[in-house]
PDB file of C-alpha atoms in Angstrom:
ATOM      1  CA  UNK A 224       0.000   0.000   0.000  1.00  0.00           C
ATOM      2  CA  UNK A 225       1.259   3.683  -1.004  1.00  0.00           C
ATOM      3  CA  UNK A 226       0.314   6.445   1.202  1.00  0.00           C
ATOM      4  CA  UNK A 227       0.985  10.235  -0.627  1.00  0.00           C
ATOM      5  CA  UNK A 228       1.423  13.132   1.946  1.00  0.00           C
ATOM      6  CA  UNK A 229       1.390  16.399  -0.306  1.00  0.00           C
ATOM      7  CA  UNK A 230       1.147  20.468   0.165  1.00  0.00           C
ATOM      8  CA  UNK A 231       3.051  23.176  -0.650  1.00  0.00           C
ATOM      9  CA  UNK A 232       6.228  24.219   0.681  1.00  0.00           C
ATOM     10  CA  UNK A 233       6.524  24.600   4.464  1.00  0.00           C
ATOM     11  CA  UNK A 234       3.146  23.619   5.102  1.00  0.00           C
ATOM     12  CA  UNK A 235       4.139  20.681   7.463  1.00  0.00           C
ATOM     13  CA  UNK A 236       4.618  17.274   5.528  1.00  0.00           C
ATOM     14  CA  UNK A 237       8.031  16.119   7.218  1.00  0.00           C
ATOM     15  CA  UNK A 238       6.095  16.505  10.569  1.00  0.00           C
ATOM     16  CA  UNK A 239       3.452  14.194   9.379  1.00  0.00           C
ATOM     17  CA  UNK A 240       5.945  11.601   7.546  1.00  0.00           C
ATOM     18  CA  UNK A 241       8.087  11.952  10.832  1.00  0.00           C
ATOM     19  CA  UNK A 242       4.927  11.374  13.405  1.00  0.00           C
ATOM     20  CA  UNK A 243       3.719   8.476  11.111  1.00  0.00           C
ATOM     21  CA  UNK A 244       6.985   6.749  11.063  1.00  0.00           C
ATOM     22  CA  UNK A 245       7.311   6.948  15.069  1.00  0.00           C
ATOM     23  CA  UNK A 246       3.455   6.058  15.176  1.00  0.00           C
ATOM     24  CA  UNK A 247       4.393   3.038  13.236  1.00  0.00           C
ATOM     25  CA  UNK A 248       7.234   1.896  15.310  1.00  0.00           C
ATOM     26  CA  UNK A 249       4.967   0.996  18.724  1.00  0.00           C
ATOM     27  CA  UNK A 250       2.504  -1.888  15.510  1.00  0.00           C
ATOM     28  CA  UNK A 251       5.365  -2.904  13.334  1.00  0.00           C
ATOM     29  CA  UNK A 252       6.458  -6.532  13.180  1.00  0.00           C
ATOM     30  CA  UNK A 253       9.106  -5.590  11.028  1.00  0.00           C
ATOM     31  CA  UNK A 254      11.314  -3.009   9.811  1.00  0.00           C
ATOM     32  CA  UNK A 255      11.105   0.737   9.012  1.00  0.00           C
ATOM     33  CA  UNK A 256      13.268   2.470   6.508  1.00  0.00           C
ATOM     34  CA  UNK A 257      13.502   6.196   6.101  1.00  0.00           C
ATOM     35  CA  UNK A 258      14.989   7.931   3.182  1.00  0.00           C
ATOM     36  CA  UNK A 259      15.102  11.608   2.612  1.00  0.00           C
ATOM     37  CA  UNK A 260      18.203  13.983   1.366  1.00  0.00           C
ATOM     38  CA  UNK A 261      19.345  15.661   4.691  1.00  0.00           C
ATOM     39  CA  UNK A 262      20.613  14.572   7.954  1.00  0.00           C
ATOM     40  CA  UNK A 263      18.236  17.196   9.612  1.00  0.00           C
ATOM     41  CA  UNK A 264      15.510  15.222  10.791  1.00  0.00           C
ATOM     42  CA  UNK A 265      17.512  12.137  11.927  1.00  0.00           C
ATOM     43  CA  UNK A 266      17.076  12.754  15.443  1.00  0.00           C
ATOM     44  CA  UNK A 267      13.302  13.607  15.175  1.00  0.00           C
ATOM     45  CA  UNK A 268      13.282   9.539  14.184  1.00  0.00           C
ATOM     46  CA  UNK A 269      12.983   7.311  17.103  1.00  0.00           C
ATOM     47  CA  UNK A 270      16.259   5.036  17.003  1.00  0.00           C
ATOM     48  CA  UNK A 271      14.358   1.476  15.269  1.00  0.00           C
ATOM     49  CA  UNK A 272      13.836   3.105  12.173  1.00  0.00           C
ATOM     50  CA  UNK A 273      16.381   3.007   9.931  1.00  0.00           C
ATOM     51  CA  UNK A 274      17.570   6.591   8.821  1.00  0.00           C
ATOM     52  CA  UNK A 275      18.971   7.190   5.484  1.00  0.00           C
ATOM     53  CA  UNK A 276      20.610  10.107   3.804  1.00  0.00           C
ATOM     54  CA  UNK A 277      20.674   9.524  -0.044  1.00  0.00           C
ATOM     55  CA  UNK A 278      23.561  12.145  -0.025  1.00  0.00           C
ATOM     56  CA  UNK A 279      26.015   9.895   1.235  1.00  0.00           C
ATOM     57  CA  UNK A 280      25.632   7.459  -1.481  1.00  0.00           C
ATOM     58  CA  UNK A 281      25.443  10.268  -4.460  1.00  0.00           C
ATOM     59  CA  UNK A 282      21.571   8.798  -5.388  1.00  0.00           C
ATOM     60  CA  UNK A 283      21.098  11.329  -8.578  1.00  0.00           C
ATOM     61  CA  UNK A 284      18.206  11.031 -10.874  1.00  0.00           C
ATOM     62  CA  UNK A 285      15.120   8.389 -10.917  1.00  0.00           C
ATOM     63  CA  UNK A 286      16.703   5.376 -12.460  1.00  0.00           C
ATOM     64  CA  UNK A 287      19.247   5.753  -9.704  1.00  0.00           C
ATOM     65  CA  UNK A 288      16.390   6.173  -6.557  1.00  0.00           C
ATOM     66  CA  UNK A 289      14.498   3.397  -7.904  1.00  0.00           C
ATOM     67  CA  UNK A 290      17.403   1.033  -7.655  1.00  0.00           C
ATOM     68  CA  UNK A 291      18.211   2.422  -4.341  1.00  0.00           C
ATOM     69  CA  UNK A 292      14.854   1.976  -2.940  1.00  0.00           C
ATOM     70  CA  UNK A 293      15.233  -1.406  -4.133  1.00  0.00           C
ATOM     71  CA  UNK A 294      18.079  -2.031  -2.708  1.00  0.00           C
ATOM     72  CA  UNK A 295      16.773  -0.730   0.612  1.00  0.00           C
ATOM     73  CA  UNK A 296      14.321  -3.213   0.757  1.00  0.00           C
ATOM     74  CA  UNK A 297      16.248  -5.899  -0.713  1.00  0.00           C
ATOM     75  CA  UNK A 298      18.756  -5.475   1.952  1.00  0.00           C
ATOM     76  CA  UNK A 299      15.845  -7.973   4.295  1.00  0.00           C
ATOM     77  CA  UNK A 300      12.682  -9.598   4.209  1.00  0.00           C
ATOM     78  CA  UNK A 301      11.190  -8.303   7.185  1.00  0.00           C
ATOM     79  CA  UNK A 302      10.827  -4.685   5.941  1.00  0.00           C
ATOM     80  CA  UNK A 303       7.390  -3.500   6.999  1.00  0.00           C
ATOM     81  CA  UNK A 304       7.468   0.227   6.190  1.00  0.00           C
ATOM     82  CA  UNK A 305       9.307   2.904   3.903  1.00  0.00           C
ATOM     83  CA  UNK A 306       9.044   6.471   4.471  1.00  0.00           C
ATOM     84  CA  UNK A 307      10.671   9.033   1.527  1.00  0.00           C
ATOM     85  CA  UNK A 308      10.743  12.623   2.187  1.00  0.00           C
ATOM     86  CA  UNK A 309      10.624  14.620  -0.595  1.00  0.00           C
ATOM     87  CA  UNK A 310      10.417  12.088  -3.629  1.00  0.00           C
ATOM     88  CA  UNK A 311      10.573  14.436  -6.791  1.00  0.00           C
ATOM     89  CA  UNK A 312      13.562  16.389  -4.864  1.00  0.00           C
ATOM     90  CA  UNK A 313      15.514  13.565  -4.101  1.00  0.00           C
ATOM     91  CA  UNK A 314      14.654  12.311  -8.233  1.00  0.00           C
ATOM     92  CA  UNK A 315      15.664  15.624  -9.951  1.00  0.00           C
ATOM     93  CA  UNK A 316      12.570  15.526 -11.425  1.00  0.00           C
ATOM     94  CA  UNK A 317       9.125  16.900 -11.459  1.00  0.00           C
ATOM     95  CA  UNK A 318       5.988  15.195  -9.881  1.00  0.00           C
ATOM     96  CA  UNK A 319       4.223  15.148 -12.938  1.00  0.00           C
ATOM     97  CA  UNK A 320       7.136  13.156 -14.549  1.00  0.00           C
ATOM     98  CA  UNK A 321       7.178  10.584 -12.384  1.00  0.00           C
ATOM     99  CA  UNK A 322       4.536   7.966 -13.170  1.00  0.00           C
ATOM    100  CA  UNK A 323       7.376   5.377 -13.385  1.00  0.00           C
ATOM    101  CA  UNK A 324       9.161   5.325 -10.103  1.00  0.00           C
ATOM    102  CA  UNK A 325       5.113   5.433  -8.569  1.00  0.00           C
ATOM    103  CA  UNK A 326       4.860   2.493 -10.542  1.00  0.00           C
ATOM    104  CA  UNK A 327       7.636   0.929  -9.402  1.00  0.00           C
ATOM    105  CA  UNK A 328       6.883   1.455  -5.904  1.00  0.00           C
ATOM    106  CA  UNK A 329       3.369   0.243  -5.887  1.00  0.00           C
ATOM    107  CA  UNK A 330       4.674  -2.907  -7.250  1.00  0.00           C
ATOM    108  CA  UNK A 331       7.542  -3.651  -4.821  1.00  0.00           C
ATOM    109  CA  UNK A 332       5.147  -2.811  -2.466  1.00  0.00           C
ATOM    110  CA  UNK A 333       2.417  -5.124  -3.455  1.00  0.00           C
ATOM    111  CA  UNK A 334       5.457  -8.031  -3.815  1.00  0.00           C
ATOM    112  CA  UNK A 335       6.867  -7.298  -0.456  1.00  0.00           C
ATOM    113  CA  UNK A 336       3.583  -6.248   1.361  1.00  0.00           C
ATOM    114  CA  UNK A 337       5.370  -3.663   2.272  1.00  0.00           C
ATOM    115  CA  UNK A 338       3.451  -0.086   3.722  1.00  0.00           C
ATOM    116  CA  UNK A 339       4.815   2.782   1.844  1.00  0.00           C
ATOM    117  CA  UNK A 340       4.683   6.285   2.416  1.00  0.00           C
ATOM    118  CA  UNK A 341       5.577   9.372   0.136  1.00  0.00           C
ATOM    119  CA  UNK A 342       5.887  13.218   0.790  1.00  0.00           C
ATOM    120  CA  UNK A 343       5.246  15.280  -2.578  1.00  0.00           C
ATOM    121  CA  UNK A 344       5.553  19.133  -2.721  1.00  0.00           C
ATOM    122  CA  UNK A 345       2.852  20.138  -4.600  1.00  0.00           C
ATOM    123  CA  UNK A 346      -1.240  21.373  -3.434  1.00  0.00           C
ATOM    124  CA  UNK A 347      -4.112  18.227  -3.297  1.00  0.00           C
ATOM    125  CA  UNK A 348      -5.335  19.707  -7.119  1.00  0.00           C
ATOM    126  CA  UNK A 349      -1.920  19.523  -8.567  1.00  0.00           C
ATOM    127  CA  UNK A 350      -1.360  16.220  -7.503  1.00  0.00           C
ATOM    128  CA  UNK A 351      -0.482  13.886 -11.090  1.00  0.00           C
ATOM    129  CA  UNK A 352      -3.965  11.807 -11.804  1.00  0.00           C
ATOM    130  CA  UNK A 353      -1.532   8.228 -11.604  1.00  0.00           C
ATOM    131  CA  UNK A 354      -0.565   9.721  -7.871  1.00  0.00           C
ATOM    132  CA  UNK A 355      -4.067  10.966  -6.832  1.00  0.00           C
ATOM    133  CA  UNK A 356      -5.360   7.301  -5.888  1.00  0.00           C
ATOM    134  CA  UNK A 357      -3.178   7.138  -2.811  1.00  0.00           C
ATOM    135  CA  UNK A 358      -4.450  10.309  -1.058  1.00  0.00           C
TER     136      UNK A 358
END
């Protein structure tokens, strides 16, 4: 299952991302993974979810994200959750551009019955029509 968390700049998704991956860690039976592009907000992460800065492994473009996410998840079976902060930012690319990686990720996550959740800067209406369905 993908879960979308969108807005506009500044209008609070990394809170909500941050308080559903700590929500998440009192349920899960598995692991959490969360990837963003900045140490920043490591410490707002309680310490069983596994933090991940794409910066120190030079993750530059979509292709390259999409193997890293798989990677990620590849790297055990008992995965349970993914968090990414700031998808397009972290691709180089723009939302509406991105139907592929979505793909991607909706079918790892259907393989691995994995819960995945996704920050996109951008307002509700200018969400892309193949991200809309996981509002």
């Amino acid at each position: 299952m993908i879960k979308v968390i969108c807005g506009p700049k500044g209008s609070g998704k990394t809170k909500k991302i941050i308080d559903a991956a700590n929500a998440a860690v009192a349920d899960a039976k598995g692991h959490l993974i969360f990837i963003t592009d900045t140490k920043r907000y490591m410490y707002d992460l309680k310490r069983e979810i596994r933090f991940i800065d794409v910066t120190d492994y030079t993750v530059a473009g979509e292709e390259a994200l999409c193997g890293f996410i798989k990677g990620a998840i590849a790297g055990g079976y008992d995965n349970e959750y993914v968090y990414v902060d700031g998808i397009a930012r972290i691709a180089g690319k723009q939302l509406k551009d991105m139907a592929q990686i979505f793909y991607m990720i909706e079918k790892v996550a259907e393989m691995r019955n994995l819960q995945v959740c996704l920050t996109c800067s951008c307002a509700e209406e200018e969400l892309p029509d193949f991200a809309k369905k996981y509002l």
